[in-house]
Each structure stands twice: as C-alpha cells, then as structure tokens.
Amino acid sequence: MRLEGKVALVTGGGSGIGRAIATLFAEEGASVVVNDVVLEAAQKTVEGMGPAGARCLAVKADVSSSAEVKAMFAQIAARYGALDILVNNAGIGETDSKHGEEIRRKAEARITELMSGGKIATHWDATSEMSDADWSRMIGVHLNGTFFCTREALKSMATKNRGAIINMSSVAGLGGLEYAPHYSAAKGAILSFTRAVAKEVASRNIRVNAICPGWIDTPMTAGQGESPLLLRAMLSRIPMGRTAHPREVATAALFLASDDSSYFTGQWLSPNGGLFIGG
Ligand code: NAP
C-alpha cells in the first residue's frame, strides 16, 4: 500500500493508460479522483476498482479549459482537501479521424515503395497541410491542459509543501514523430515544462517527473494495429518485439508518485521496449 492516505488526480482516467494508473493507485491505497472529458468513462473506471472505488470520485472536465479545470479543483478541495499527486495524462492522438486514415494510407504506401526498392514518392506533408485548428487543439489538450492542472495542483500542494506531479510525455517528445509534428511539439514542450517546474518547486518538497511511453495498447493506438503491414513495420522497430499493456506504464507512474522515487525530480522514465534508447 505505497499510496495509503494519499489523494491523487489522474486526468484522462476514463481509458487506456489513465485508467490503468487510476486503478493501480487505488489498489495501493490512494483516494483517486478520476477525470475525463466524458463522465461515464471516468465512472466506469471507478466502478471497476471494486471496494476501493468507494473512496474515489469521477469528475468530468475538459483539461484544455482553464475554467473547467478550476471548477474540478474546487470540487476536489471540497471533498478531499489538499492534493498529494497529480498525473497529467489526458491526451488525444488525432484531431480528426480522417487525418488518422490519411496517415495510415501514406505509411503503407511509403513502406511498399521502400520495399520495392524505388524512391519514396509519397511524402508526409504533415506540417505544410496542418490547419491552425488542428495545431491549436493538440497543443490545447496536451500542453495547456498540463499547465492548467499543474497550476491548480501547485496551489493545493503548497498548503502542505509536499506532492508529486507526473506528466505524460511520449517517445514522440524525445525523437519526434514524422507524421505528427503537433503531437511531438506538445510532448516535447511537456518535457521542458517538467524540468522547469521541477526546479521551481523543489524547495517546496514537490517533485515533478515525466513518463515517455513507447507503443502502448490503448484505444489511441488501436487504429495503427489494424493494418498488418503497419503493425509488422512498427514491431520491427521495437527491440523487444512487442507493444505493452497500459499497466506497464502505470507501474512507472506508481514509482514516481510514491516515496520510492524520493530523490527523482525533473526526470523522465520511458517504458518503450527499446524503441527509443538515448539521452
Ligand atoms: P486513450 O486511451 O485515448 O485515453 C486518453 C483519455 O483522455 C481518453 O479517455 C480521452 O477521452 C481523455 N481525454 C481526451 N481529451 C481530454 C480532455 N481535453 N480533458 C480530459 N480528458 C480528455 O489514450 P492513452 O493511449 O491511454 O493515452 C494516455 C496518455 O498517454 C496521452 O497523453 C497520450 O498522448 C500518452 N501516450 C500514449 C501512448 C500510447 O502508445 N498509447 C504512447 C505515448 C504517450 P476521449 O476518449 O473521449 O477522447
């Protein structure tokens, strides 16, 4: 019970990695506030926790709205008092589903061209074709959302001068994803934000770290796995030869949330099967 008596907020906790983190934290004794943009999804996570769910709470809020984030923190303060742990996990992979289909089509075409020994004639053109709206939405959910929640969490944690914040970045933030410049930019900025805030609040005994997952099996990545060609190409780039279960990320979050990582701040852990190795 490494989080006994702790109050944790997990954003985007209604699915995938966030659900696995919220569930593991509850198993470890925390009272978990499960946030999601869809209330029913957050409620389903709490219902799946069994008896531990009784001390947990599902809260609907869009993290890209500072007003909704402020209202969520007011609700948390009213029920639990100060927050101990924040996991900034909420995220989107695509801003519209057509874009996802286009990426898959281009990726398959490029692999086919490469394997036939010719030049690659299908170009990504992801940046040149990006709309203002798609760019702003991606930055809004990931980067603004991380900032809005961190700002409110720090006010709460400063009342006790203790806390742990975990920001969900990605291997995309480390190495860049050629078909997702907006996602890569947001995840890279989250890493820089993590480092800056870690230094800022260390004297308050608040630790801030990040996780950079590789390919994790969640609804966000389900589309990529549907194409056997893309799946094989992706797996060939992962030295461990497999994707991961969300719980394999949740265990990293538990480490960073608990006193086991008491001397870690401003760092990132990357459960990625070897997909990205380097500094
Ligand atoms: P997921 O299964 O799609 O879960 C993300 C959750 O966040 C969903 O329930 C989603 O709701 C919610 N959400 C989206 N926008 C939100 C908002 N504005 N406010 C509150 N909640 C919001 O995705 P996941 O794979 O678990 O991803 C979790 C995090 O890990 C993300 O930050 C993602 O970028 C990161 N990550 C994932 C992978 C991977 O391979 N899966 C790799 C690296 C990093 P809707 O479903 O309604 O949109």
Short mmCIF file of C-alpha atoms and ligand atoms in Angstrom, two decimals:
data_model
loop_
_atom_site.label_atom_id
_atom_site.label_comp_id
_atom_site.label_asym_id
_atom_site.label_seq_id
_atom_site.Cartn_x
_atom_site.Cartn_y
_atom_site.Cartn_z
CA MET A 1 0.00 0.00 0.00
CA ARG A 2 2.50 2.58 -1.20
CA LEU A 3 -0.06 5.39 -1.57
CA GLU A 4 -2.05 4.85 1.63
CA GLY A 5 -3.86 8.05 2.65
CA LYS A 6 -2.80 9.98 -0.47
CA VAL A 7 -5.18 11.96 -2.67
CA ALA A 8 -4.41 11.62 -6.39
CA LEU A 9 -5.91 13.17 -9.52
CA VAL A 10 -5.50 11.28 -12.81
CA THR A 11 -6.64 13.19 -15.88
CA GLY A 12 -7.95 11.24 -18.85
CA GLY A 13 -8.57 8.39 -16.42
CA GLY A 14 -11.54 7.02 -18.33
CA SER A 15 -9.45 4.97 -20.78
CA GLY A 16 -6.15 3.29 -21.55
CA ILE A 17 -3.09 4.36 -19.57
CA GLY A 18 -5.03 6.76 -17.31
CA ARG A 19 -7.48 4.03 -16.31
CA ALA A 20 -4.59 1.65 -15.52
CA ILE A 21 -2.86 4.32 -13.40
CA ALA A 22 -6.03 5.26 -11.51
CA THR A 23 -6.78 1.59 -10.82
CA LEU A 24 -3.24 0.80 -9.62
CA PHE A 25 -3.15 3.91 -7.39
CA ALA A 26 -6.48 2.87 -5.81
CA GLU A 27 -5.11 -0.66 -5.24
CA GLU A 28 -2.14 0.98 -3.47
CA GLY A 29 -4.43 2.82 -1.04
CA ALA A 30 -4.91 6.23 -2.69
CA SER A 31 -8.19 8.12 -2.92
CA VAL A 32 -8.25 8.74 -6.66
CA VAL A 33 -10.09 11.49 -8.49
CA VAL A 34 -10.64 10.11 -11.97
CA ASN A 35 -11.06 12.89 -14.50
CA ASP A 36 -12.23 12.54 -18.07
CA VAL A 37 -13.90 14.68 -20.69
CA VAL A 38 -16.67 12.02 -20.75
CA LEU A 39 -18.11 11.48 -17.25
CA GLU A 40 -19.37 7.94 -17.98
CA ALA A 41 -15.84 6.84 -18.93
CA ALA A 42 -14.45 8.11 -15.60
CA GLN A 43 -17.34 6.50 -13.72
CA LYS A 44 -16.60 3.17 -15.42
CA THR A 45 -13.01 3.34 -14.15
CA VAL A 46 -14.20 3.97 -10.59
CA GLU A 47 -16.77 1.15 -10.84
CA GLY A 48 -14.01 -1.23 -11.99
CA MET A 49 -11.99 -0.58 -8.82
CA GLY A 50 -14.25 -2.68 -6.61
CA PRO A 51 -14.48 -1.69 -2.92
CA ALA A 52 -11.57 0.82 -3.30
CA GLY A 53 -13.84 2.81 -5.62
CA ALA A 54 -15.88 3.96 -2.61
CA ARG A 55 -13.18 6.48 -1.66
CA CYS A 56 -12.70 7.60 -5.30
CA LEU A 57 -14.53 10.19 -7.38
CA ALA A 58 -15.28 10.57 -11.09
CA VAL A 59 -15.16 14.18 -12.33
CA LYS A 60 -15.94 15.49 -15.80
CA ALA A 61 -13.73 18.32 -17.05
CA ASP A 62 -12.06 19.26 -20.31
CA VAL A 63 -8.46 19.91 -19.26
CA SER A 64 -7.97 22.33 -22.16
CA SER A 65 -10.43 24.72 -20.45
CA SER A 66 -8.90 26.63 -17.54
CA ALA A 67 -12.40 27.38 -16.19
CA GLU A 68 -13.36 23.68 -16.13
CA VAL A 69 -10.02 22.78 -14.52
CA LYS A 70 -10.55 25.40 -11.80
CA ALA A 71 -14.06 24.05 -11.13
CA MET A 72 -12.67 20.49 -10.91
CA PHE A 73 -10.05 21.53 -8.35
CA ALA A 74 -12.71 23.33 -6.29
CA GLN A 75 -14.68 20.05 -6.23
CA ILE A 76 -11.55 18.12 -5.18
CA ALA A 77 -10.74 20.61 -2.39
CA ALA A 78 -14.30 20.42 -1.07
CA ARG A 79 -14.26 16.64 -0.83
CA TYR A 80 -10.62 15.79 -0.02
CA GLY A 81 -8.71 18.95 0.98
CA ALA A 82 -5.16 19.16 -0.40
CA LEU A 83 -4.00 17.09 -3.35
CA ASP A 84 -0.89 14.87 -2.98
CA ILE A 85 -0.44 13.50 -6.51
CA LEU A 86 -1.32 14.81 -9.98
CA VAL A 87 -0.98 12.73 -13.13
CA ASN A 88 -1.35 14.89 -16.25
CA ASN A 89 -2.33 12.07 -18.58
CA ALA A 90 -5.30 13.29 -20.67
CA GLY A 91 -4.49 13.31 -24.35
CA ILE A 92 -5.59 12.86 -27.93
CA GLY A 93 -3.73 11.15 -30.78
CA GLU A 94 -5.68 12.73 -33.60
CA THR A 95 -7.65 15.91 -34.02
CA ASP A 96 -9.88 14.26 -36.61
CA SER A 97 -10.32 10.65 -37.70
CA LYS A 98 -9.78 11.42 -41.42
CA HIS A 99 -6.24 12.53 -40.57
CA GLY A 100 -5.59 9.15 -38.95
CA GLU A 101 -6.77 7.29 -42.06
CA GLU A 102 -4.58 9.50 -44.25
CA ILE A 103 -1.51 8.76 -42.10
CA ARG A 104 -2.14 5.01 -42.35
CA ARG A 105 -2.60 5.23 -46.12
CA LYS A 106 0.62 7.19 -46.54
CA ALA A 107 2.56 4.94 -44.17
CA GLU A 108 1.52 1.82 -46.11
CA ALA A 109 2.37 3.48 -49.43
CA ARG A 110 5.81 4.51 -48.17
CA ILE A 111 6.61 1.02 -46.87
CA THR A 112 5.51 -0.53 -50.19
CA GLU A 113 7.64 1.97 -52.14
CA LEU A 114 10.63 1.32 -49.89
CA MET A 115 10.29 -2.47 -50.18
CA SER A 116 10.03 -2.32 -53.97
CA GLY A 117 13.47 -0.74 -54.00
CA GLY A 118 12.37 2.55 -55.53
CA LYS A 119 12.46 6.10 -54.21
CA ILE A 120 9.87 7.15 -51.67
CA ALA A 121 7.36 9.17 -53.67
CA THR A 122 4.64 9.51 -51.01
CA HIS A 123 5.51 12.46 -48.80
CA TRP A 124 4.16 13.11 -45.32
CA ASP A 125 3.49 16.87 -45.79
CA ALA A 126 2.06 16.83 -42.27
CA THR A 127 3.30 20.29 -41.32
CA SER A 128 2.57 22.02 -44.61
CA GLU A 129 -1.02 20.70 -44.59
CA MET A 130 -1.72 21.31 -40.89
CA SER A 131 -4.63 23.65 -40.11
CA ASP A 132 -4.49 26.26 -37.34
CA ALA A 133 -7.36 24.45 -35.63
CA ASP A 134 -5.62 21.06 -35.57
CA TRP A 135 -2.40 22.60 -34.24
CA SER A 136 -4.21 24.60 -31.53
CA ARG A 137 -6.38 21.67 -30.43
CA MET A 138 -3.38 19.37 -29.97
CA ILE A 139 -1.41 21.98 -28.01
CA GLY A 140 -4.58 22.92 -26.10
CA VAL A 141 -5.31 19.45 -24.74
CA HIS A 142 -1.75 18.30 -24.04
CA LEU A 143 0.27 21.39 -23.17
CA ASN A 144 -2.37 23.86 -21.98
CA GLY A 145 -4.12 21.03 -20.11
CA THR A 146 -0.88 20.09 -18.35
CA PHE A 147 -0.27 23.74 -17.44
CA PHE A 148 -3.83 24.42 -16.21
CA CYS A 149 -3.88 21.33 -13.96
CA THR A 150 -0.33 21.86 -12.69
CA ARG A 151 -1.09 25.49 -11.78
CA GLU A 152 -4.08 24.48 -9.64
CA ALA A 153 -2.30 21.45 -8.17
CA LEU A 154 0.67 23.55 -7.05
CA LYS A 155 -1.63 25.94 -5.17
CA SER A 156 -3.11 22.96 -3.36
CA MET A 157 0.22 21.17 -2.72
CA ALA A 158 1.84 24.40 -1.45
CA THR A 159 -0.54 24.36 1.52
CA LYS A 160 1.33 21.28 2.81
CA ASN A 161 4.62 21.73 0.96
CA ARG A 162 4.63 18.23 -0.44
CA GLY A 163 3.49 16.48 -3.57
CA ALA A 164 4.31 14.58 -6.74
CA ILE A 165 3.38 15.55 -10.29
CA ILE A 166 3.73 13.15 -13.21
CA ASN A 167 3.40 14.42 -16.76
CA MET A 168 2.64 12.06 -19.63
CA SER A 169 5.01 12.85 -22.46
CA SER A 170 5.92 10.29 -25.14
CA VAL A 171 8.79 8.89 -27.20
CA ALA A 172 7.36 11.38 -29.72
CA GLY A 173 8.61 14.14 -27.42
CA LEU A 174 12.09 12.58 -27.38
CA GLY A 175 12.61 11.59 -31.00
CA GLY A 176 9.74 13.22 -32.90
CA LEU A 177 7.03 11.54 -34.97
CA GLU A 178 7.31 12.37 -38.67
CA TYR A 179 3.53 12.32 -39.22
CA ALA A 180 2.54 14.19 -36.04
CA PRO A 181 4.51 17.44 -35.61
CA HIS A 182 1.83 18.98 -33.38
CA TYR A 183 1.74 15.94 -31.05
CA SER A 184 5.57 15.79 -30.98
CA ALA A 185 5.81 19.52 -30.21
CA ALA A 186 3.30 19.25 -27.37
CA LYS A 187 5.05 16.23 -25.85
CA GLY A 188 8.49 17.83 -26.16
CA ALA A 189 7.21 21.01 -24.51
CA ILE A 190 5.74 18.93 -21.68
CA LEU A 191 9.25 17.60 -21.00
CA SER A 192 10.72 21.13 -20.85
CA PHE A 193 7.83 22.24 -18.64
CA THR A 194 8.52 19.26 -16.36
CA ARG A 195 12.18 20.26 -15.97
CA ALA A 196 11.44 23.95 -15.32
CA VAL A 197 8.68 23.33 -12.77
CA ALA A 198 10.75 20.61 -11.06
CA LYS A 199 13.45 23.20 -10.34
CA GLU A 200 10.86 25.82 -9.38
CA VAL A 201 9.07 23.80 -6.71
CA ALA A 202 11.83 21.53 -5.37
CA SER A 203 12.20 23.79 -2.30
CA ARG A 204 8.53 23.10 -1.55
CA ASN A 205 9.23 19.34 -1.50
CA ILE A 206 7.14 18.88 -4.64
CA ARG A 207 8.66 16.52 -7.22
CA VAL A 208 7.82 16.78 -10.93
CA ASN A 209 8.71 13.99 -13.36
CA ALA A 210 7.59 12.70 -16.74
CA ILE A 211 6.89 9.40 -18.46
CA CYS A 212 7.64 8.88 -22.16
CA PRO A 213 5.82 5.68 -23.18
CA GLY A 214 6.52 3.85 -26.42
CA TRP A 215 3.71 1.95 -28.14
CA ILE A 216 1.06 1.02 -25.59
CA ASP A 217 -2.11 -0.92 -26.47
CA THR A 218 -4.94 1.55 -25.84
CA PRO A 219 -7.83 2.95 -27.89
CA MET A 220 -5.44 5.72 -29.01
CA THR A 221 -3.18 3.28 -30.88
CA ALA A 222 -5.85 0.75 -31.91
CA GLY A 223 -6.13 2.15 -35.46
CA GLN A 224 -2.43 1.62 -36.21
CA GLY A 225 -2.66 -2.02 -35.15
CA GLU A 226 -5.47 -2.68 -37.64
CA SER A 227 -3.10 -2.67 -40.62
CA PRO A 228 -0.99 -5.88 -40.62
CA LEU A 229 1.68 -4.14 -42.71
CA LEU A 230 1.98 -1.18 -40.31
CA LEU A 231 1.89 -3.47 -37.31
CA ARG A 232 4.80 -5.55 -38.65
CA ALA A 233 6.77 -2.42 -39.59
CA MET A 234 6.23 -0.91 -36.15
CA LEU A 235 7.09 -4.11 -34.28
CA SER A 236 10.30 -4.45 -36.30
CA ARG A 237 11.44 -1.12 -34.78
CA ILE A 238 10.88 -2.32 -31.18
CA PRO A 239 13.83 -4.42 -29.95
CA MET A 240 11.59 -6.28 -27.50
CA GLY A 241 9.31 -7.13 -30.45
CA ARG A 242 6.03 -6.31 -28.73
CA THR A 243 3.78 -3.50 -27.67
CA ALA A 244 2.88 -3.00 -23.99
CA HIS A 245 -0.11 -3.25 -21.69
CA PRO A 246 -1.16 0.06 -20.03
CA ARG A 247 -0.29 -1.44 -16.65
CA GLU A 248 3.38 -1.47 -17.71
CA VAL A 249 3.18 2.33 -17.76
CA ALA A 250 1.11 2.50 -14.57
CA THR A 251 3.91 0.81 -12.61
CA ALA A 252 6.28 3.61 -13.69
CA ALA A 253 3.69 6.17 -12.56
CA LEU A 254 3.38 4.40 -9.19
CA PHE A 255 7.15 4.58 -8.72
CA LEU A 256 7.21 8.32 -9.50
CA ALA A 257 4.17 9.00 -7.29
CA SER A 258 5.49 7.11 -4.27
CA ASP A 259 8.36 7.75 -1.86
CA ASP A 260 10.31 5.04 -3.73
CA SER A 261 11.36 7.86 -6.09
CA SER A 262 12.08 10.37 -3.31
CA TYR A 263 15.29 11.66 -4.97
CA PHE A 264 13.85 11.88 -8.50
CA THR A 265 12.76 15.23 -9.87
CA GLY A 266 12.84 16.74 -13.38
CA GLN A 267 13.44 13.25 -14.84
CA TRP A 268 11.70 11.05 -17.37
CA LEU A 269 11.16 7.31 -17.50
CA SER A 270 10.45 5.66 -20.82
CA PRO A 271 8.73 2.25 -20.85
CA ASN A 272 9.24 1.61 -24.58
CA GLY A 273 10.68 -1.90 -25.15
CA GLY A 274 13.86 -0.33 -26.57
CA LEU A 275 12.08 1.71 -29.28
CA PHE A 276 13.93 4.81 -28.11
CA ILE A 277 17.27 4.45 -26.32
CA GLY A 278 19.33 7.55 -25.73
CA GLY A 279 19.59 10.87 -23.97
P1 NAP B 1 -6.73 6.94 -24.56
O1 NAP B 1 -6.99 5.51 -24.30
O2 NAP B 1 -7.37 7.60 -25.72
O3 NAP B 1 -7.05 7.74 -23.22
C1 NAP B 1 -6.98 9.15 -23.14
C2 NAP B 1 -8.16 9.63 -22.31
O4 NAP B 1 -8.06 11.07 -22.19
C3 NAP B 1 -9.50 9.34 -23.00
O5 NAP B 1 -10.45 8.88 -22.08
C4 NAP B 1 -9.87 10.70 -23.54
O6 NAP B 1 -11.24 10.89 -23.75
C5 NAP B 1 -9.34 11.60 -22.45
N1 NAP B 1 -9.27 12.99 -22.90
C6 NAP B 1 -9.03 13.45 -24.15
N2 NAP B 1 -9.07 14.78 -24.17
C7 NAP B 1 -9.36 15.18 -22.91
C8 NAP B 1 -9.57 16.44 -22.31
N3 NAP B 1 -9.49 17.57 -23.03
N4 NAP B 1 -9.86 16.50 -20.99
C9 NAP B 1 -9.96 15.36 -20.25
N5 NAP B 1 -9.79 14.13 -20.78
C10 NAP B 1 -9.50 14.05 -22.09
O7 NAP B 1 -5.16 7.19 -24.75
P2 NAP B 1 -3.89 6.59 -23.99
O8 NAP B 1 -3.12 5.84 -25.02
O9 NAP B 1 -4.28 5.95 -22.72
O10 NAP B 1 -3.08 7.93 -23.72
C11 NAP B 1 -2.90 8.48 -22.43
C12 NAP B 1 -1.72 9.44 -22.49
O11 NAP B 1 -0.54 8.72 -22.84
C13 NAP B 1 -1.85 10.54 -23.54
O12 NAP B 1 -1.33 11.75 -23.04
C14 NAP B 1 -1.03 10.03 -24.69
O13 NAP B 1 -0.57 11.07 -25.52
C15 NAP B 1 0.09 9.35 -23.94
N6 NAP B 1 0.81 8.34 -24.69
C16 NAP B 1 0.19 7.24 -25.19
C17 NAP B 1 0.94 6.30 -25.90
C18 NAP B 1 0.32 5.04 -26.45
O14 NAP B 1 1.02 4.31 -27.17
N7 NAP B 1 -0.94 4.73 -26.17
C19 NAP B 1 2.31 6.50 -26.09
C20 NAP B 1 2.90 7.63 -25.58
C21 NAP B 1 2.16 8.55 -24.87
P3 NAP B 1 -11.83 10.59 -25.25
O15 NAP B 1 -11.57 9.14 -25.50
O16 NAP B 1 -13.27 10.93 -25.13
O17 NAP B 1 -11.06 11.49 -26.18
#
